PDB file of C-alpha atoms in Angstrom:
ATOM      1  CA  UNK A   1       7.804   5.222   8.684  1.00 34.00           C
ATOM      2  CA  UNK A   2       7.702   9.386   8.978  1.00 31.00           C
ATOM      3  CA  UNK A   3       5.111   8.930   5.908  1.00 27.00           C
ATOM      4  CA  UNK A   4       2.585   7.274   7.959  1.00 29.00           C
ATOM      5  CA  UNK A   5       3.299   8.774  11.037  1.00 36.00           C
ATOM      6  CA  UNK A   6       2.380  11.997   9.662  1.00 39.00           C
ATOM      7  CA  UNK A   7      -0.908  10.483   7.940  1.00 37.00           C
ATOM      8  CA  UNK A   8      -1.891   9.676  11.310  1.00 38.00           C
ATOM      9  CA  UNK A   9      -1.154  12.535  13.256  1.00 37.00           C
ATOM     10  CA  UNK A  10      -2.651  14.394  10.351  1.00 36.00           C
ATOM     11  CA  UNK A  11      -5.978  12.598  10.720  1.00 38.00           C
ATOM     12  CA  UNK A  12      -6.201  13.454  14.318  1.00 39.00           C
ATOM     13  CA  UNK A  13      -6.066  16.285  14.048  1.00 40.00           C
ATOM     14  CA  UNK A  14      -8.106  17.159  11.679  1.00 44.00           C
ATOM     15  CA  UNK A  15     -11.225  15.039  13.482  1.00 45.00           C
ATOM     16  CA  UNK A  16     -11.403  17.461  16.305  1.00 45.00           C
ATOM     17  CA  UNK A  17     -11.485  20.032  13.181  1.00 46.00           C
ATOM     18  CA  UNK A  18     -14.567  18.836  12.275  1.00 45.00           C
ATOM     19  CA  UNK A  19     -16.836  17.713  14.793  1.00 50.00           C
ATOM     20  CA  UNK A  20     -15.766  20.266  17.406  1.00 56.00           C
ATOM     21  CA  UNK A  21     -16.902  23.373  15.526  1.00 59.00           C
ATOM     22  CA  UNK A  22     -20.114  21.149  13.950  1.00 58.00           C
ATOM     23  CA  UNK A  23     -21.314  20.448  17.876  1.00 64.00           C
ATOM     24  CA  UNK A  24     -22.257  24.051  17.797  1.00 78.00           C
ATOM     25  CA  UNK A  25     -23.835  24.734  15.079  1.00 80.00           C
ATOM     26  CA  UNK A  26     -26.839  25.869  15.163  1.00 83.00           C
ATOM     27  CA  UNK A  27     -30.130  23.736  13.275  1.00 84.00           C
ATOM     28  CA  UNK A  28     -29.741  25.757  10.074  1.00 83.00           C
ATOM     29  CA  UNK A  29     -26.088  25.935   9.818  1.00 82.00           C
ATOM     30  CA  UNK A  30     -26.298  21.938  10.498  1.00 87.00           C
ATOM     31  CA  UNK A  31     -29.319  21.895   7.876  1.00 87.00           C
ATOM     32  CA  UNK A  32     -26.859  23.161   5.294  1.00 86.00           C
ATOM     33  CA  UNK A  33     -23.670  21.725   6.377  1.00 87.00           C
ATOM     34  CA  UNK A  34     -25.516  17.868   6.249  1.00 87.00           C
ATOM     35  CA  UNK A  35     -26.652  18.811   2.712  1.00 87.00           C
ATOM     36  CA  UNK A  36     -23.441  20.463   1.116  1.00 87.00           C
ATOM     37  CA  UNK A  37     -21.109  17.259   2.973  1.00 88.00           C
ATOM     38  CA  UNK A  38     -23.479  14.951   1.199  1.00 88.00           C
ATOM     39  CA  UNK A  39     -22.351  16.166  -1.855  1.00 82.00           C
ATOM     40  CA  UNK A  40     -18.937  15.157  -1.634  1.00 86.00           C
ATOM     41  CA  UNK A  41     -16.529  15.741  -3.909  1.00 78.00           C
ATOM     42  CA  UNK A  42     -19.009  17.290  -6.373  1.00 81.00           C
ATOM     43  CA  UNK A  43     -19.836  19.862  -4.094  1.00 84.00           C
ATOM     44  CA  UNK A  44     -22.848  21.953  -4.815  1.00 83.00           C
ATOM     45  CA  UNK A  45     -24.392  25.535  -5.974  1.00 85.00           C
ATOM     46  CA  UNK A  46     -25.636  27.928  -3.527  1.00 82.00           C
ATOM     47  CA  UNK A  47     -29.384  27.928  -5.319  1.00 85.00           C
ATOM     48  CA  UNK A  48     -29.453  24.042  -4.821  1.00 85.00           C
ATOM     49  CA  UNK A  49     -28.574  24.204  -1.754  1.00 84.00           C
ATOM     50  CA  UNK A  50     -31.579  26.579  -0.836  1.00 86.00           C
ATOM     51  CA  UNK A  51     -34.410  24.703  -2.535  1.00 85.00           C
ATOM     52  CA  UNK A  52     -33.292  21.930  -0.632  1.00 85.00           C
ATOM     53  CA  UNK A  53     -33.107  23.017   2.322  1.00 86.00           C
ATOM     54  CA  UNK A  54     -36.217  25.596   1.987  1.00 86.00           C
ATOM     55  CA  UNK A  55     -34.298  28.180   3.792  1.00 85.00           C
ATOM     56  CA  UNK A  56     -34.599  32.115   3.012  1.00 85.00           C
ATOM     57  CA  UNK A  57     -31.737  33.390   1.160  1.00 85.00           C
ATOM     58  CA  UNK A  58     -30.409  35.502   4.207  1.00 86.00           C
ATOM     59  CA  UNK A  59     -30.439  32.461   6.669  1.00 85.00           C
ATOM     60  CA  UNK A  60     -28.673  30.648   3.872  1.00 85.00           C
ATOM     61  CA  UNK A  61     -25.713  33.340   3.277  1.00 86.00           C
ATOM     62  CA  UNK A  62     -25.583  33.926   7.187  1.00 89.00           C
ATOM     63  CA  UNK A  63     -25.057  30.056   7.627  1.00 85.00           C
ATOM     64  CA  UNK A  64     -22.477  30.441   5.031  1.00 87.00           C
ATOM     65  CA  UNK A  65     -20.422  32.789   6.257  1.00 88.00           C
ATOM     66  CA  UNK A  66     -20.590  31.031   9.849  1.00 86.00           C
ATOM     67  CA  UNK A  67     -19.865  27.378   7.843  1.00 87.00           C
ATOM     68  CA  UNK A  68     -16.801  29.058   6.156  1.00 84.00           C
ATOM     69  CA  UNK A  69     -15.202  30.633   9.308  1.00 86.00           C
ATOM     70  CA  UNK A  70     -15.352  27.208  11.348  1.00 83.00           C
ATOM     71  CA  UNK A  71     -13.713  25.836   8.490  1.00 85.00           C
ATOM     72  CA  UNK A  72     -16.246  23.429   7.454  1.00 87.00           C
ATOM     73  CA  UNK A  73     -16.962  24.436   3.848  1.00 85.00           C
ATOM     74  CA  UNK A  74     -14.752  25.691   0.948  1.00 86.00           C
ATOM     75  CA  UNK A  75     -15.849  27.765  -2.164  1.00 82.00           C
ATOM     76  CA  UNK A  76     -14.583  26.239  -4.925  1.00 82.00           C
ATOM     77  CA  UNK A  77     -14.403  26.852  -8.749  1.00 74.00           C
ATOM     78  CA  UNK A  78     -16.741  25.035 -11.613  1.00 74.00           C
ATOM     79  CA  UNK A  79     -15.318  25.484 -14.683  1.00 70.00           C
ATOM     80  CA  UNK A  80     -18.451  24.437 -16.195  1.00 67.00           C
ATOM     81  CA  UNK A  81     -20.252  27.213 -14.804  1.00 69.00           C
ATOM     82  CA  UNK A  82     -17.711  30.073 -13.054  1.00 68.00           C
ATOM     83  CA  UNK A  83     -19.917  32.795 -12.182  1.00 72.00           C
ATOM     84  CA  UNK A  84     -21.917  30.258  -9.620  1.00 77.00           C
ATOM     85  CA  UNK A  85     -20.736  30.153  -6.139  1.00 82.00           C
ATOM     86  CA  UNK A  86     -20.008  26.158  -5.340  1.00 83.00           C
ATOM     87  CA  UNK A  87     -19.149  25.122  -2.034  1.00 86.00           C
ATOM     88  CA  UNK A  88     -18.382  21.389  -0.595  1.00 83.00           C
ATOM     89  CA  UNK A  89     -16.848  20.295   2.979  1.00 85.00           C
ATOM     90  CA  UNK A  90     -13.703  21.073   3.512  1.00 84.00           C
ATOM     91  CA  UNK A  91     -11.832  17.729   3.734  1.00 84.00           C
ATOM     92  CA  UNK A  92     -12.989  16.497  -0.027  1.00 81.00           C
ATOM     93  CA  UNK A  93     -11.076  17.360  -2.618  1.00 79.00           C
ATOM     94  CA  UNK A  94     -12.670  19.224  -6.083  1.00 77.00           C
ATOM     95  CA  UNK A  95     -13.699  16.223  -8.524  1.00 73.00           C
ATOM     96  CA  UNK A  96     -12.009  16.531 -12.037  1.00 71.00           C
ATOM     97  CA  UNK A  97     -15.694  17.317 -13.490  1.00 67.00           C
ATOM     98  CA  UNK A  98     -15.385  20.604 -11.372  1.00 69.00           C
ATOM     99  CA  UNK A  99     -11.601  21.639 -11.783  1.00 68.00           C
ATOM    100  CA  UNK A 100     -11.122  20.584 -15.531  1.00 65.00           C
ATOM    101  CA  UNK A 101      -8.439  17.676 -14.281  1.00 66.00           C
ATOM    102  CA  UNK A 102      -4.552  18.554 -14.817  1.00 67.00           C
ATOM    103  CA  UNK A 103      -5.271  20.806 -17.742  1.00 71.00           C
ATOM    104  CA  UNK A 104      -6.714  23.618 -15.303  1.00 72.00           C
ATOM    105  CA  UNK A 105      -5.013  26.116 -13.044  1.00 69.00           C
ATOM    106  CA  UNK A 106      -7.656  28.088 -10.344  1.00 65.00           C
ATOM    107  CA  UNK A 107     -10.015  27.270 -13.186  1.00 66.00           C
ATOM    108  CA  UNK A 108      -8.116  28.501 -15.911  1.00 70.00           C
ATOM    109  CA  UNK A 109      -7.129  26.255 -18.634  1.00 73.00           C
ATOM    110  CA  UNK A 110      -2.741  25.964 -18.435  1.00 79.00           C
ATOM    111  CA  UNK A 111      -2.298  27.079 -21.883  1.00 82.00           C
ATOM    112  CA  UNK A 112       1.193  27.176 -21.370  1.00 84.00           C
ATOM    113  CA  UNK A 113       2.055  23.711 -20.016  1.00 86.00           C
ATOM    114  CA  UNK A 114      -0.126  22.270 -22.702  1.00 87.00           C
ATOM    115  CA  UNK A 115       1.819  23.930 -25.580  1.00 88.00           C
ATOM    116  CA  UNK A 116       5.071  23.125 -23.663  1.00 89.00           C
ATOM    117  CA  UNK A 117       4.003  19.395 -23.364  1.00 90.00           C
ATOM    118  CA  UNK A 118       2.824  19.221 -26.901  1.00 91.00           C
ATOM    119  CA  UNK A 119       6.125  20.562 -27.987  1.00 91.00           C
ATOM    120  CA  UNK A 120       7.602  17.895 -26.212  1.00 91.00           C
ATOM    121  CA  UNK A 121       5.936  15.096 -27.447  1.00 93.00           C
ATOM    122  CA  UNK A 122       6.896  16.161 -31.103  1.00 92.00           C
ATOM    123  CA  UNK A 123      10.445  16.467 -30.376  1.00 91.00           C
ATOM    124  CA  UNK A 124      10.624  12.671 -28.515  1.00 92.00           C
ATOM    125  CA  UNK A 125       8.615  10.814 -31.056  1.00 93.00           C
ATOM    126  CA  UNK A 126      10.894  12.533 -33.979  1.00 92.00           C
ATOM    127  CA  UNK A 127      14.106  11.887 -32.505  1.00 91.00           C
ATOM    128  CA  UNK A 128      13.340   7.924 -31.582  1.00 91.00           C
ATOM    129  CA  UNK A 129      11.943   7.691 -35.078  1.00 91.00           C
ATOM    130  CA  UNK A 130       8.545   5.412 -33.324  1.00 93.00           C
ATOM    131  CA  UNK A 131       8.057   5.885 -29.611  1.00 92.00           C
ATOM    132  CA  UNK A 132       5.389   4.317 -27.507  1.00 94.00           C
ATOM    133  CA  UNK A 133       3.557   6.667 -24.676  1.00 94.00           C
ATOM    134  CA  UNK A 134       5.030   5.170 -21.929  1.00 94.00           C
ATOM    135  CA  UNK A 135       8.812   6.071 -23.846  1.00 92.00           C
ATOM    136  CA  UNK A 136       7.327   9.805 -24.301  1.00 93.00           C
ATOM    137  CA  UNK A 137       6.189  10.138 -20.675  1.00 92.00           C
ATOM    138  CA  UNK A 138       9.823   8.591 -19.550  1.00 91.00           C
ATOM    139  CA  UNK A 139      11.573  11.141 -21.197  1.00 91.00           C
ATOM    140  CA  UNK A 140       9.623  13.993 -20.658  1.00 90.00           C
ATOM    141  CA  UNK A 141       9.990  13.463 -16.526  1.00 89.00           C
ATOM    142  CA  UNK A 142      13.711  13.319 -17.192  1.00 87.00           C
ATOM    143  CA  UNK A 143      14.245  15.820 -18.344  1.00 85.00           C
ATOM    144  CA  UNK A 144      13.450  18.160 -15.857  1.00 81.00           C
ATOM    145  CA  UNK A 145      11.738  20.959 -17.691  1.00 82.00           C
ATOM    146  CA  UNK A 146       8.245  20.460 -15.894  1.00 83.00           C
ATOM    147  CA  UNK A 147       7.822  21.494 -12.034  1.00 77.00           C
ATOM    148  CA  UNK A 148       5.371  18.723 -11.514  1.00 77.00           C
ATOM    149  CA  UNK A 149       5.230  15.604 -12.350  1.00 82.00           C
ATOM    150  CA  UNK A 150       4.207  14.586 -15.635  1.00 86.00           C
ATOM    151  CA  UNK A 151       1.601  11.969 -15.470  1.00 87.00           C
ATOM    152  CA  UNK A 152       1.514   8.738 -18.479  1.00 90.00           C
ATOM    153  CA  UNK A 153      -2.684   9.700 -18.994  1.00 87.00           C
ATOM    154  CA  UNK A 154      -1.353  13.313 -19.292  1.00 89.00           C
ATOM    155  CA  UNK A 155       1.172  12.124 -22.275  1.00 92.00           C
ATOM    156  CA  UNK A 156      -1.686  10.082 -24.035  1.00 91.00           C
ATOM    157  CA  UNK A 157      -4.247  13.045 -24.120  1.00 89.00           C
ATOM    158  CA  UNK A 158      -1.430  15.155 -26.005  1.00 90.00           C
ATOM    159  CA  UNK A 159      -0.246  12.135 -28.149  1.00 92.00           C
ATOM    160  CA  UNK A 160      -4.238  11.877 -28.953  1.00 90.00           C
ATOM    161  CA  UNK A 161      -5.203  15.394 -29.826  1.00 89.00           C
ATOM    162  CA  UNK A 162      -1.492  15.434 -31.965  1.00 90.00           C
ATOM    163  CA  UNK A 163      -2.657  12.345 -34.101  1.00 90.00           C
ATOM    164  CA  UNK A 164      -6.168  14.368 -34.551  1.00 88.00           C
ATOM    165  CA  UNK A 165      -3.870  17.041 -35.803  1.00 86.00           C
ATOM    166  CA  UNK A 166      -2.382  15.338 -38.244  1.00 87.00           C
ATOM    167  CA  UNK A 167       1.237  15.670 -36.270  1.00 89.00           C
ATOM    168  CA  UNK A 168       2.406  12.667 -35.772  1.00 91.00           C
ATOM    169  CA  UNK A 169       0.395   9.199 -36.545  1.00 91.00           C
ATOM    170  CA  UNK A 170      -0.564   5.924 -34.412  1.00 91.00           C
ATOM    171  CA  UNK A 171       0.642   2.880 -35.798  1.00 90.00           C
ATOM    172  CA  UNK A 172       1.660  -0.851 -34.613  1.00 89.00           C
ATOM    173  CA  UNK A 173       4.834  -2.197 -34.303  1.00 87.00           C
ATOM    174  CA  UNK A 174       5.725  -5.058 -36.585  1.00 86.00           C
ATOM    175  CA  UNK A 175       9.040  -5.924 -34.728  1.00 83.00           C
ATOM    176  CA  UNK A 176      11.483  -5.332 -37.759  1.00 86.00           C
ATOM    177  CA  UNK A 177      13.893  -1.696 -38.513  1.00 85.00           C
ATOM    178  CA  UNK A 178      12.486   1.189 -36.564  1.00 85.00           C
ATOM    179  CA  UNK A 179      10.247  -0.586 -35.299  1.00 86.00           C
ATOM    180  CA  UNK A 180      12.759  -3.495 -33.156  1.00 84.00           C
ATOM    181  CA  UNK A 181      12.329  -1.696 -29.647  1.00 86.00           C
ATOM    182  CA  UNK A 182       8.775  -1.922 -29.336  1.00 88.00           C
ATOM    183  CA  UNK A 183       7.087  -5.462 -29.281  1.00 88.00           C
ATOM    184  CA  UNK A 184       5.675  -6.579 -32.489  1.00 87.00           C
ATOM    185  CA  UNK A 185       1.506  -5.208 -32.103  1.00 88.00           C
ATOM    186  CA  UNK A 186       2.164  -2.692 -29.498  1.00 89.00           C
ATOM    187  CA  UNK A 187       0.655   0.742 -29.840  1.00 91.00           C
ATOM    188  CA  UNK A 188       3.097   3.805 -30.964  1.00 92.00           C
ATOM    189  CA  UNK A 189       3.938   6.719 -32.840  1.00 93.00           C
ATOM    190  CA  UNK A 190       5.975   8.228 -35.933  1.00 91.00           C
ATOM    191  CA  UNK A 191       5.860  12.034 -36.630  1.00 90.00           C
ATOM    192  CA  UNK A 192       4.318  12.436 -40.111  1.00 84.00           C
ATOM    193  CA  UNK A 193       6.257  12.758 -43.038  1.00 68.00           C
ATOM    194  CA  UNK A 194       6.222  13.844 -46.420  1.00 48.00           C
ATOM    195  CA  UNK A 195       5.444  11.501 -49.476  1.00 39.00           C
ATOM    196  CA  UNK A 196       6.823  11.236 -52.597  1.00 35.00           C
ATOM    197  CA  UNK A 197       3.773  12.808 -54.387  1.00 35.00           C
ATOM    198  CA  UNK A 198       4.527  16.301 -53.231  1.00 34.00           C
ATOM    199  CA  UNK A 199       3.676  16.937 -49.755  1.00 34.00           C
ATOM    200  CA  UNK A 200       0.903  14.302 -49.343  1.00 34.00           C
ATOM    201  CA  UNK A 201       0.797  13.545 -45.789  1.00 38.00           C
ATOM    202  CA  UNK A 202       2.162   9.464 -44.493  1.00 39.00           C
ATOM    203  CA  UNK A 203      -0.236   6.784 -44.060  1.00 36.00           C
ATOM    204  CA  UNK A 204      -1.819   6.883 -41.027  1.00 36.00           C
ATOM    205  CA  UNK A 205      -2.675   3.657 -38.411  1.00 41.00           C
ATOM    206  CA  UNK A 206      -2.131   0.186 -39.070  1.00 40.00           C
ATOM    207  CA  UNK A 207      -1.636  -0.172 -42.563  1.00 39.00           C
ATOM    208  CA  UNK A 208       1.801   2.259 -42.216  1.00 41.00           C
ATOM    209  CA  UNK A 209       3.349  -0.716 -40.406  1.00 47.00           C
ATOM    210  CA  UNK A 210       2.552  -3.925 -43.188  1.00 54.00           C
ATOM    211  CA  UNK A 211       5.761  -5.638 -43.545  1.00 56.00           C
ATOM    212  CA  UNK A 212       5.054  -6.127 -47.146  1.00 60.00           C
ATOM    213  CA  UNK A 213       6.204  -2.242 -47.478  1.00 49.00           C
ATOM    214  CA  UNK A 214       9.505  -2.966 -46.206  1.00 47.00           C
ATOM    215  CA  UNK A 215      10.003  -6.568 -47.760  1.00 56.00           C
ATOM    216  CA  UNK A 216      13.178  -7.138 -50.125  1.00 51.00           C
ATOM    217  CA  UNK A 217      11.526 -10.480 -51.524  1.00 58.00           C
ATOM    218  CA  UNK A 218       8.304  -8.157 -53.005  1.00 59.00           C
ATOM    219  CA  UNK A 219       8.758  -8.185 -56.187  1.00 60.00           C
ATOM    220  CA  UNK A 220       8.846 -12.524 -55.518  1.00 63.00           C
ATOM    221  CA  UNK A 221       5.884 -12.695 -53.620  1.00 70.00           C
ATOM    222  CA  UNK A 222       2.748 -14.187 -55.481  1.00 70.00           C
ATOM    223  CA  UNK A 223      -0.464 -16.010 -54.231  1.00 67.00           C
ATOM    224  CA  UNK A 224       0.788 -19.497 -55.299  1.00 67.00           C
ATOM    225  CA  UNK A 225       4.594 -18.848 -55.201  1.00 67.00           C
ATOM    226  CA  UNK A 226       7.467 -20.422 -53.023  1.00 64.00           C
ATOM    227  CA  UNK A 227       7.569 -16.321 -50.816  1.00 70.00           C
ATOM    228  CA  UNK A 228       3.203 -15.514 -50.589  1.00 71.00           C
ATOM    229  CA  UNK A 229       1.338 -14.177 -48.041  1.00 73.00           C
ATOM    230  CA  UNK A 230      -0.329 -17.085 -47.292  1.00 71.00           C
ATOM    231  CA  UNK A 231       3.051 -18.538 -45.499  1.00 73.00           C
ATOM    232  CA  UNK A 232       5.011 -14.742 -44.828  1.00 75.00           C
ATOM    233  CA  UNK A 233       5.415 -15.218 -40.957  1.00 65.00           C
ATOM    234  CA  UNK A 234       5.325 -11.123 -40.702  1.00 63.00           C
ATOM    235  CA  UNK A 235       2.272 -11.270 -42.924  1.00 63.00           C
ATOM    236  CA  UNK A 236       0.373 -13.402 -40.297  1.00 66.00           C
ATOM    237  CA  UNK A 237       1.651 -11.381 -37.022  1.00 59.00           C
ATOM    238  CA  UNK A 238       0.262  -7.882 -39.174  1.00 58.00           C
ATOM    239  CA  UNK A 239      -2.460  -9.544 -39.673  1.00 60.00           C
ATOM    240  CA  UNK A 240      -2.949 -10.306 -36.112  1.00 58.00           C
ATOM    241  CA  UNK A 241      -2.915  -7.008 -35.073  1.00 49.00           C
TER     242      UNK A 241
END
């Protein structure tokens, strides 16, 4: 109930915010305001906004200035391009296209809290042998070690750029051994090992998962026989996949 009490409250107030300083502006400072408010959460560079408004570059920094102490506009950071000044209204928020998304800090890529979170990862997928992302991301926000909250599409970019590394690999569960907590055909992840062929690197996606691999009755299995492929219920559900 105190949640949405304080939405409210918080929207009132911040109406009066906005339209009380904007009902005296003057025509260019409400010329520039229109255009840079239209932009949302994209916001927009200061030369854009003066070829589209045609106004001289001193009317343009003077409506600025005037914009910024009414509280109507924030400067805001581009990582794509940090040495422009970008400016939107004050009650969006930056997009992800202009921040960088969770990964940046005041437009600095978080080194640290990506090699923290990558360390992570490693250490949950090794000790649960296979672990889907959702596992990862559960353990990871129990543990305490992060200040904020550690988000599932956060977990899956570092799982991603780890299988691209040749860390750990993707593979699909078939239901059986180290495989029995995740549902047979689900999505998840081993750490990669070392093969028998001196140091050649485990066999990554779905073929690491074929029950045949793991089958005591191998060595029995032929095309025609009485144990084949043909009527291996495993064989089918792999297949499946």
């Amino acid at each position: 109930m105190s949640r949405s009490q304080g939405s409210s409250s918080s929207l009132k107030r911040k109406r009066p915010g906005l339209s009380s300083p904007s009902q005296s502006l003057t025509d260019h400072e409400r010329k520039l305001y229109d255009v840079i408010r239209s932009r949302k959460d994209m916001g927009i560079w200061t030369r854009d906004m003066k070829k589209e408004t045609n106004l001289p570059d001193n009317v343009v920094n003077k409506s600025l200035k005037a914009l910024h102490a009414k509280n109507l506009i924030k400067e805001v950071v581009n990582i794509q391009n940090k040495g422009r000044k970008h400016y939107m209204a004050a009650e969006f928020q930056p997009s992800k296209e202009l921040t960088g998304g969770s990964w940046y800090v005041a437009g600095s890529l978080d080194t640290d809290f990506i090699r923290s979170l990558r360390m992570f990862c490693v250490k949950y997928i090794a000790e649960e042998k296979v672990a889907t992302v959702e596992k990862v991301t559960e353990l990871i926000r129990g543990n305490g070690a992060f200040a904020v909250e550690v988000t599932k599409q956060q977990v899956e970019e570092i799982v991603r750029a780890l299988v691209l590394d040749d860390e750990v690999m993707e593979v699909k569960s078939n239901g059986m051994g180290e495989f029995g907590s995740v549902p047979v055909g689900n999505v998840c992840y081993k750490c990669v090992g070392k093969g028998r062929g001196g140091g050649v690197k485990a066999i990554i996606g779905a073929m690491a998962s074929i029950p045949c691999g793991v089958c005591p009755r191998i060595s029995l299995c032929t095309p025609d026989g009485v144990i084949s492929p043909r009527t291996c219920v495993y064989y089918t559900k792999w297949l499946d996949f």
